[in-house]
Short mmCIF file of C-alpha atoms in Angstrom, two decimals:
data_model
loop_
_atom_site.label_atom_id
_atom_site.label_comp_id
_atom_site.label_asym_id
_atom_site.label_seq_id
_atom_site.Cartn_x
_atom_site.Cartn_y
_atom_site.Cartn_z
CA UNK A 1 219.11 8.69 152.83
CA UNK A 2 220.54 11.05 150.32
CA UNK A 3 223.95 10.35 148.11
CA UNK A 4 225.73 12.39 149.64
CA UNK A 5 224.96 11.98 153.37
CA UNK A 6 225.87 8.10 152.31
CA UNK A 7 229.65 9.49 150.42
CA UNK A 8 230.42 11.45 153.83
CA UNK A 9 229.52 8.60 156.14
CA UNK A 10 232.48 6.46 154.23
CA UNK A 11 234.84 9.55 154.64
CA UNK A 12 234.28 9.81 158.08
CA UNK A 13 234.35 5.55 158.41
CA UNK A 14 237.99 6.16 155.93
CA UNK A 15 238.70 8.49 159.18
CA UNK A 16 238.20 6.65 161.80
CA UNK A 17 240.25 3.77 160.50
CA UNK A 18 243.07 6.14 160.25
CA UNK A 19 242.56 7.05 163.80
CA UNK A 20 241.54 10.35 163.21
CA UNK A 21 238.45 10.51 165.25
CA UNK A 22 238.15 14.57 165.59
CA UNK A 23 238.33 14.34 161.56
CA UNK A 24 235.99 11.75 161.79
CA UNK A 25 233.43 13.50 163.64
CA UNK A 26 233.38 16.97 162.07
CA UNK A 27 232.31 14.98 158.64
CA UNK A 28 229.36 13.64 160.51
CA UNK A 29 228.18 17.24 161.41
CA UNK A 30 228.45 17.62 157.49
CA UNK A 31 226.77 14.45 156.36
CA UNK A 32 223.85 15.84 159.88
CA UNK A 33 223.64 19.10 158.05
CA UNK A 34 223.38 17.50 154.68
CA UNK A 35 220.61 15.02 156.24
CA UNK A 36 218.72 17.97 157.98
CA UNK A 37 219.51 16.46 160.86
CA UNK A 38 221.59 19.99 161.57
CA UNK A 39 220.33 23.93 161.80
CA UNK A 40 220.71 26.40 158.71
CA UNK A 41 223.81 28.31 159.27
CA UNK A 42 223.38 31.66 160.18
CA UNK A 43 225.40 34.87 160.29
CA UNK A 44 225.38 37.60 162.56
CA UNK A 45 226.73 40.67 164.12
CA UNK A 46 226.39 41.83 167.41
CA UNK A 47 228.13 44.94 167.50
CA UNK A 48 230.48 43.73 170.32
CA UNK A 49 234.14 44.81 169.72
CA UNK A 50 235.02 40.92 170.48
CA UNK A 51 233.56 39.58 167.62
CA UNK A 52 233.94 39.44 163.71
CA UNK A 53 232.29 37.14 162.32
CA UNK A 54 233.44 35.70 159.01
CA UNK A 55 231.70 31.91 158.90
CA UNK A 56 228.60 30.75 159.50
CA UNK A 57 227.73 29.07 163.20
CA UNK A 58 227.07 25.54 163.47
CA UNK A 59 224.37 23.57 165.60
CA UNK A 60 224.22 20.10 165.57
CA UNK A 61 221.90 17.35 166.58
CA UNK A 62 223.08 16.18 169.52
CA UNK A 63 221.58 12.81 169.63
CA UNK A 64 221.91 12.26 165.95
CA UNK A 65 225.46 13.19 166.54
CA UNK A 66 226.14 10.06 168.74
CA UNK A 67 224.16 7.63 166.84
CA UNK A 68 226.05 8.74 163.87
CA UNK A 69 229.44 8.72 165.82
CA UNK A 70 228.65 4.52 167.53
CA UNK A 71 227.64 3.95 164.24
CA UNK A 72 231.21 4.49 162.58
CA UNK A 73 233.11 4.03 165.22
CA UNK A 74 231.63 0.33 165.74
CA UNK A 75 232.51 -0.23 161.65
CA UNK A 76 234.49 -3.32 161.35
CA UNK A 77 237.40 -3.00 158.98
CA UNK A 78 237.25 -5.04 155.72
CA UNK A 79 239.50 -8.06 155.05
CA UNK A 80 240.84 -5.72 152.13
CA UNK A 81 241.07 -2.10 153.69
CA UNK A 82 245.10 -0.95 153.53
CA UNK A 83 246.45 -1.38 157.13
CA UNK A 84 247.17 2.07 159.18
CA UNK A 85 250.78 3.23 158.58
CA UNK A 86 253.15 2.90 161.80
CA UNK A 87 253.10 6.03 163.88
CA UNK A 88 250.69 7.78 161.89
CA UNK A 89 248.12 8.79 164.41
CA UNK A 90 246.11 12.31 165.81
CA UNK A 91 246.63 13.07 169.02
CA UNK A 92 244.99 15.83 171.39
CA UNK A 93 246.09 18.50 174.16
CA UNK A 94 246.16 21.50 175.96
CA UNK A 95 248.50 24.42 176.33
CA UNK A 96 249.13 27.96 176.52
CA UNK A 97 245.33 27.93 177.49
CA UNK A 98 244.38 26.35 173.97
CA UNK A 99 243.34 23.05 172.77
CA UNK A 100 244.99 21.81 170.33
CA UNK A 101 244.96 18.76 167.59
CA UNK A 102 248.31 17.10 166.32
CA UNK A 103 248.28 15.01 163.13
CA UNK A 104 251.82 12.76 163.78
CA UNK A 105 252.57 10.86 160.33
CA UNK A 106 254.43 7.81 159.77
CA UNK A 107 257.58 7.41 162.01
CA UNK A 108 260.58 7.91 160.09
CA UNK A 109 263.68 6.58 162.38
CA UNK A 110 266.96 9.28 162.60
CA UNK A 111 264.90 12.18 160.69
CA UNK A 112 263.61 15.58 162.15
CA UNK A 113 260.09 16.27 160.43
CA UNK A 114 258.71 19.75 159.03
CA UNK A 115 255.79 21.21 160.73
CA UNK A 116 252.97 23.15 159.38
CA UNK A 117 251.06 25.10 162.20
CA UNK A 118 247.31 25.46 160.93
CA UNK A 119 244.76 28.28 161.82
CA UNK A 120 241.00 27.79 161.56
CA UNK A 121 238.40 29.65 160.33
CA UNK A 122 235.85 31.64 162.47
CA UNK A 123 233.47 29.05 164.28
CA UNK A 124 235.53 26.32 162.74
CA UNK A 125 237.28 23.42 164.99
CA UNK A 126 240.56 21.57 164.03
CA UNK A 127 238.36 18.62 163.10
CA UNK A 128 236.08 20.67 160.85
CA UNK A 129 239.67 22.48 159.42
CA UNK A 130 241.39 19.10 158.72
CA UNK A 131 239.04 17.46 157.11
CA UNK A 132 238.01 20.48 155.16
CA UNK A 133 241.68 21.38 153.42
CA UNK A 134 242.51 17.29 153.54
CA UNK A 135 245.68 18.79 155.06
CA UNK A 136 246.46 15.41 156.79
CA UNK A 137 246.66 13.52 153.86
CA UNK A 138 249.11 15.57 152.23
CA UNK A 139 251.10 15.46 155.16
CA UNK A 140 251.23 11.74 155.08
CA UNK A 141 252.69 11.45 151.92
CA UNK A 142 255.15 14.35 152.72
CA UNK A 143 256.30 13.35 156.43
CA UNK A 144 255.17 16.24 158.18
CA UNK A 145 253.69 17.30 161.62
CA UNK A 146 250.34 19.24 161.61
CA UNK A 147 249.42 21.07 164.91
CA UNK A 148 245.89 22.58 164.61
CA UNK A 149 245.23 24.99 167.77
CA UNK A 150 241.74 25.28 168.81
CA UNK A 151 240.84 29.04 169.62
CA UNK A 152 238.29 28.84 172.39
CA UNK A 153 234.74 30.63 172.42
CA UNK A 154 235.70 32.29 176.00
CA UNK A 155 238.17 34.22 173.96
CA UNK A 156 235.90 35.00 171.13
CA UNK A 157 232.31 33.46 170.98
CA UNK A 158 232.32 32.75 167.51
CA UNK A 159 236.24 31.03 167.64
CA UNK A 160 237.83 33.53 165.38
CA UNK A 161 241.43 34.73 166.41
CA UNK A 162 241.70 38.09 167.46
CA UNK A 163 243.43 39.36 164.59
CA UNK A 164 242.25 42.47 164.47
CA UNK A 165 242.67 43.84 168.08
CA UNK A 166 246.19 45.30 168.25
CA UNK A 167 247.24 43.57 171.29
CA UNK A 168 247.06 40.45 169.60
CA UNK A 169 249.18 41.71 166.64
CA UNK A 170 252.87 42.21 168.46
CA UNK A 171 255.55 39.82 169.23
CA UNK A 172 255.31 38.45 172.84
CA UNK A 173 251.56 39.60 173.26
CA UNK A 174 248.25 38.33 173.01
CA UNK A 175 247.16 35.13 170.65
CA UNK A 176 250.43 35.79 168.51
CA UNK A 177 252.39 34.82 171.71
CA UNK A 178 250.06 32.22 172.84
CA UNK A 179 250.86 30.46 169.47
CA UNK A 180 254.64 30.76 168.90
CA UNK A 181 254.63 29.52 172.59
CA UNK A 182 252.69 26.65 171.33
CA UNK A 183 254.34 26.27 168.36
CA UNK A 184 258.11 26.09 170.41
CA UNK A 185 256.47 23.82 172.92
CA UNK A 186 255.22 21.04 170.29
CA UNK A 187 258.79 21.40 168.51
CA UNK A 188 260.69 20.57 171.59
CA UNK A 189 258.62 17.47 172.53
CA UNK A 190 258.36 15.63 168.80
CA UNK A 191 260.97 15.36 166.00
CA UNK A 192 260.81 17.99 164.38
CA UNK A 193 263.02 20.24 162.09
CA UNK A 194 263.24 24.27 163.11
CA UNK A 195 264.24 25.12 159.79
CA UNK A 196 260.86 24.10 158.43
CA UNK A 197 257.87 25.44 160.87
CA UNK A 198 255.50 27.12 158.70
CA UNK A 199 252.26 28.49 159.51
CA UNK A 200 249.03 28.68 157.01
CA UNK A 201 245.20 29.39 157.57
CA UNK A 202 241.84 30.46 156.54
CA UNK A 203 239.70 33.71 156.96
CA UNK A 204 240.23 35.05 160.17
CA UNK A 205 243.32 32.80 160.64
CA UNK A 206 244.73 33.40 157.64
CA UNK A 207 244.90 36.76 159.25
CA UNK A 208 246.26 35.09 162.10
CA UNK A 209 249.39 33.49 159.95
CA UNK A 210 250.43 36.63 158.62
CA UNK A 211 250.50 38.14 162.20
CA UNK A 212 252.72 35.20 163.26
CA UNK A 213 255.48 35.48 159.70
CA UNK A 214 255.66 39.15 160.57
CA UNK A 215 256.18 39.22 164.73
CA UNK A 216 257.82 35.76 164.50
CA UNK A 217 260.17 35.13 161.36
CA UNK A 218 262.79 33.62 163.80
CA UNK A 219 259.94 30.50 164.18
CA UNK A 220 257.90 30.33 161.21
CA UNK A 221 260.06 30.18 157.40
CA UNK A 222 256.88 30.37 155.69
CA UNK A 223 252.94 31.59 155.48
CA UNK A 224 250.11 30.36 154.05
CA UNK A 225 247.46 33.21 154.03
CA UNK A 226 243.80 31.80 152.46
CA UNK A 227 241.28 34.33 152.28
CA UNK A 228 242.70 36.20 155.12
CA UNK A 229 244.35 39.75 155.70
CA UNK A 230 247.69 41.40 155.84
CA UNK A 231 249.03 41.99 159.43
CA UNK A 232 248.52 45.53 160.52
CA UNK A 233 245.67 46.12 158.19
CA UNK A 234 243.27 47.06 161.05
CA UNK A 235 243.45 48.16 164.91
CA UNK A 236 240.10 47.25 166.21
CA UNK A 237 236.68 46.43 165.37
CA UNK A 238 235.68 49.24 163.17
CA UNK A 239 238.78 48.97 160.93
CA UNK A 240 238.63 45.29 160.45
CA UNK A 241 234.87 45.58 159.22
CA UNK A 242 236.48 48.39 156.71
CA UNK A 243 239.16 46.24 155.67
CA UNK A 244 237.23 42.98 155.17
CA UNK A 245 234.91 45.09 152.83
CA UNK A 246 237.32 46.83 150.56
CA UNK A 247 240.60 46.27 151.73
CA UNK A 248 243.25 47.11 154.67
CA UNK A 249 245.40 49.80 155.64
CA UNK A 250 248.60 49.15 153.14
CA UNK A 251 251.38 47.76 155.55
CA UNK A 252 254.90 48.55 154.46
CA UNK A 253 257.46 45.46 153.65
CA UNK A 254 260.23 44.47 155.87
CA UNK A 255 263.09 42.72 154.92
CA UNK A 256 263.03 39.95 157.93
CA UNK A 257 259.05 39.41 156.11
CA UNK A 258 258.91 35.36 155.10
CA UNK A 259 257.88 33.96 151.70
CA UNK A 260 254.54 33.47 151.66
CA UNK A 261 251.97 31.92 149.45
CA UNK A 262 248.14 33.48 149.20
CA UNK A 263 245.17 32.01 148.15
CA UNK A 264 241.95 34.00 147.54
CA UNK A 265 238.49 34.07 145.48
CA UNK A 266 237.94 36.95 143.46
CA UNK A 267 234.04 36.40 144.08
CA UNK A 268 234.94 36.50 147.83
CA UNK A 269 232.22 38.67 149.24
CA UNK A 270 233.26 38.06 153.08
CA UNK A 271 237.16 39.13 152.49
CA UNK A 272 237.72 41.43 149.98
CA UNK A 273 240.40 39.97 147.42
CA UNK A 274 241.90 43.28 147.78
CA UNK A 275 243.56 41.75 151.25
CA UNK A 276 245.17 39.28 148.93
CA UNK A 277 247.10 41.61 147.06
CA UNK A 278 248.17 43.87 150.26
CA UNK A 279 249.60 40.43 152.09
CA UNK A 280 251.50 39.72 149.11
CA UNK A 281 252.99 43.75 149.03
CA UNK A 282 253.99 43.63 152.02
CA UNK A 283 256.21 40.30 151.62
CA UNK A 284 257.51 41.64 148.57
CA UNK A 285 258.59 44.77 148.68
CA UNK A 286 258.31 47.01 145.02
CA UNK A 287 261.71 45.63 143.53
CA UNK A 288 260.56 41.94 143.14
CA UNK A 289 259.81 40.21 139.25
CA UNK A 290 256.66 38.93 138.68
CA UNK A 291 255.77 35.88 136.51
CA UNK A 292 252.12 35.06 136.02
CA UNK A 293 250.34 32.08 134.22
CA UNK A 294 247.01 30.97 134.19
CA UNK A 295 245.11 27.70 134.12
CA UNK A 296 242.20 26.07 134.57
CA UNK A 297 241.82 22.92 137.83
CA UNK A 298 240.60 19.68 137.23
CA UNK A 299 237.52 20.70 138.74
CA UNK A 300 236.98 23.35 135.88
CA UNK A 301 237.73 26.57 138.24
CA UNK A 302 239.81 29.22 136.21
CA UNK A 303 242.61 30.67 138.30
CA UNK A 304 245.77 33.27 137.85
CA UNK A 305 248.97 32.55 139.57
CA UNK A 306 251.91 35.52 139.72
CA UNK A 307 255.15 34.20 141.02
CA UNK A 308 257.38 37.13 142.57
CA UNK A 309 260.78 36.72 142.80
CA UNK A 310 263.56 38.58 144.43
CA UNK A 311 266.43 40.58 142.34
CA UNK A 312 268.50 37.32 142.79
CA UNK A 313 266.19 34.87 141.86
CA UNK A 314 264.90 33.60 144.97
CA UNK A 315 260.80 33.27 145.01
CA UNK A 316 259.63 34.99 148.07
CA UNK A 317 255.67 34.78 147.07
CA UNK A 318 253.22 33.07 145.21
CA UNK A 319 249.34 34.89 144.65
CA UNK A 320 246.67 32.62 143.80
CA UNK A 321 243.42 34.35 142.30
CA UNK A 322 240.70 31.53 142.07
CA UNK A 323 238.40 33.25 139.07
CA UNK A 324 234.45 33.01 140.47
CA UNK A 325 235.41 31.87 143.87
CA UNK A 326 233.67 32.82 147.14
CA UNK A 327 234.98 32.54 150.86
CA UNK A 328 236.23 29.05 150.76
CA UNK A 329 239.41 27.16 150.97
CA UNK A 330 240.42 26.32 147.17
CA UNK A 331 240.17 22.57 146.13
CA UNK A 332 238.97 21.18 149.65
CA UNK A 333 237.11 18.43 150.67
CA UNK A 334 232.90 18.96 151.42
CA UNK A 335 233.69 16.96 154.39
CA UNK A 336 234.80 20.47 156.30
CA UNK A 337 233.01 23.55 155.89
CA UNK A 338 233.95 26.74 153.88
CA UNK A 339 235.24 24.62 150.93
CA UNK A 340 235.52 24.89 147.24
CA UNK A 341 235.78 21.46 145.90
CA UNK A 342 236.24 22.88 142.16
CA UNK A 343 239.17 25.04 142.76
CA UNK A 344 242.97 24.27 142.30
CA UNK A 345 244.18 22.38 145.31
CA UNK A 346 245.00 24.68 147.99
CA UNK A 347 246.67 22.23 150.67
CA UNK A 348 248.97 20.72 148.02
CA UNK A 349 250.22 24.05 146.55
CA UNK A 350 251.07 25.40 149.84
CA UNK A 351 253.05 22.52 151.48
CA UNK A 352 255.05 22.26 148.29
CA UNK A 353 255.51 25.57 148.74
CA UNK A 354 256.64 25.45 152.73
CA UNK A 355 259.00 22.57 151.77
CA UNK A 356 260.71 24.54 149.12
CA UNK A 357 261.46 27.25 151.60
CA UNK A 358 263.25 26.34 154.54
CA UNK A 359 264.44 29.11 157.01
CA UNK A 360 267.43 30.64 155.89
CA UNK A 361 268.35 32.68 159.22
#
């Protein structure tokens, strides 16, 4: 048994204890894969105009699987492990013909809660997402709600959103209704505040965010676009494949567009990091300062960050270039896939971020 099937077998028992049992069992398809237990990913392209494929496709070993999963989740807890905080729990549903996965932190009596709406990847589950960006823990300390909707493989074999089909790209149609439905439905049954919905994801849902900030500003205060695309930057199939290679068509900025924070690789082979720069355009419009800086994480990943601000002040975007970064979300966990463990830390930056911008109007 290698070291680190052994590391993600205690993250997944650290899981379980916290009651997060989807969590739990994505990190045991990561410790299966790490094992061999699990298929090679592999990446394809059928030339359907359903599909774009942007992560690679998971298999796992079915009967390994629920070994693994009896195996944690008969793991007594030790006299010394901290006891689960009140109320802080995931929970599971369905709406709007979706799954979906809601981390609920620690009760806080009287208080309304923010809530950060978060978008997976292509062929990526909300288990696989949370435990990847370690979104939940963040959350905890914070006090906020985390709804991860599950796109379903009926509506696009390999799970991504439809981001790039234009009926999926307008207020009140398509996925970008089925979400802000979603979004409005968990608000109304949990506490939760309306000034502070935001909405963040990766790849192909990433793409998905920026789609909901534009058609929905009235929802969502904030965006969190990782490795993704500006909305509008393609119409179909065709112009999606263009604009994950080199870049989108440029979409023009609107005043009702919502701050907005972007992380991206510039080593990112699957999303051009040209897609960064065009989601951040079109938030800011040509009149907004720019401050950049640059540092270095505590894993040793080099990154730029340029800090826009409007003519009074106000910071309407933040761009994140991680310096020799691929198609991964920036300091995640190897528990979830698609993650860079060495970069700055994504999840942190961008709910500090949503929770210094509450909607205004």
């Amino acid at each position: 048994m290698n070291s680190n099937f052994q590391r993600l077998m205690q993250e997944a028992t650290r899981l379980t204890r916290s009651r997060d049992l989807m969590g739990a069992t994505a990190v045991i398809q990561a410790a299966l894969q790490s094992a061999g237990l699990q298929k090679s990913p592999v990446q394809q392209h059928t030339g359907r105009d359903d599909i774009v494929v942007d992560v690679d496709a998971h298999e796992v070993h079915a009967e390994a699987h629920t070994a693994a999963t009896r195996a944690i989740a008969l793991d007594a807890r030790p006299a010394d492990a901290p006891a689960v905080l009140e109320g802080d729990t995931v929970t599971s549903g369905h709406s709007q013909g979706r799954d979906w996965q809601l981390y609920i932190p620690p009760h806080r009596a009287g208080q309304k809660l923010a809530l950060v709406v978060m978008l997976h990847g292509c062929t990526q589950s909300p288990g696989d997402f949370a435990a990847g960006t370690r979104m939940n823990d963040a959350a905890r300390e914070q006090g906020c709600f985390v709804l991860y909707p599950a796109q379903s493989s009926k509506a696009n074999p390999q799970r991504c959103w439809n981001w790039f089909k234009h009926t999926h790209q307008a207020r009140g149609r398509g996925e970008a209704a089925m979400l802000a439905n979603m979004t409005l439905e968990i608000i109304e049954r949990y506490p939760i505040d309306p000034a502070r919905v935001y909405v963040a994801g990766l790849s192909a849902g990433g793409a998905m965010a920026a789609i909901l900030a534009d058609a929905y500003p009235d929802i969502y205060a904030a965006a969190g676009v990782h490795s993704g695309l500006a909305a509008g930057s393609a119409q179909d199939l065709s112009s999606a494949l263009g604009a994950m290679q080199k870049g989108g068509t440029p979409v023009a900025h609107k005043a009702t567009a919502r701050p907005t924070i972007v992380f991206h690789g510039d080593a990112d082979t699957t999303v051009h990091p040209r897609n960064g720069e065009q989601v951040i355009a079109a938030t800011t419009g040509p009149s907004a300062r720019t401050e950049s800086s640059t540092g270095r994480s505590t894993g040793g990943r080099r990154y730029t960050r340029a800090v826009h601000k409007a003519s009074d002040g106000r910071v309407v975007a933040e761009h994140w270039v991680v310096h020799s970064s691929g198609h991964a979300w920036s300091g995640g966990s190897p528990a979830g896939s698609y993650t860079d463990t060495s970069g700055p830390d994504a999840t942190a930056e961008m709910l500090r971020f949503f929770l210094e911008h509450p909607r205004r109007s």
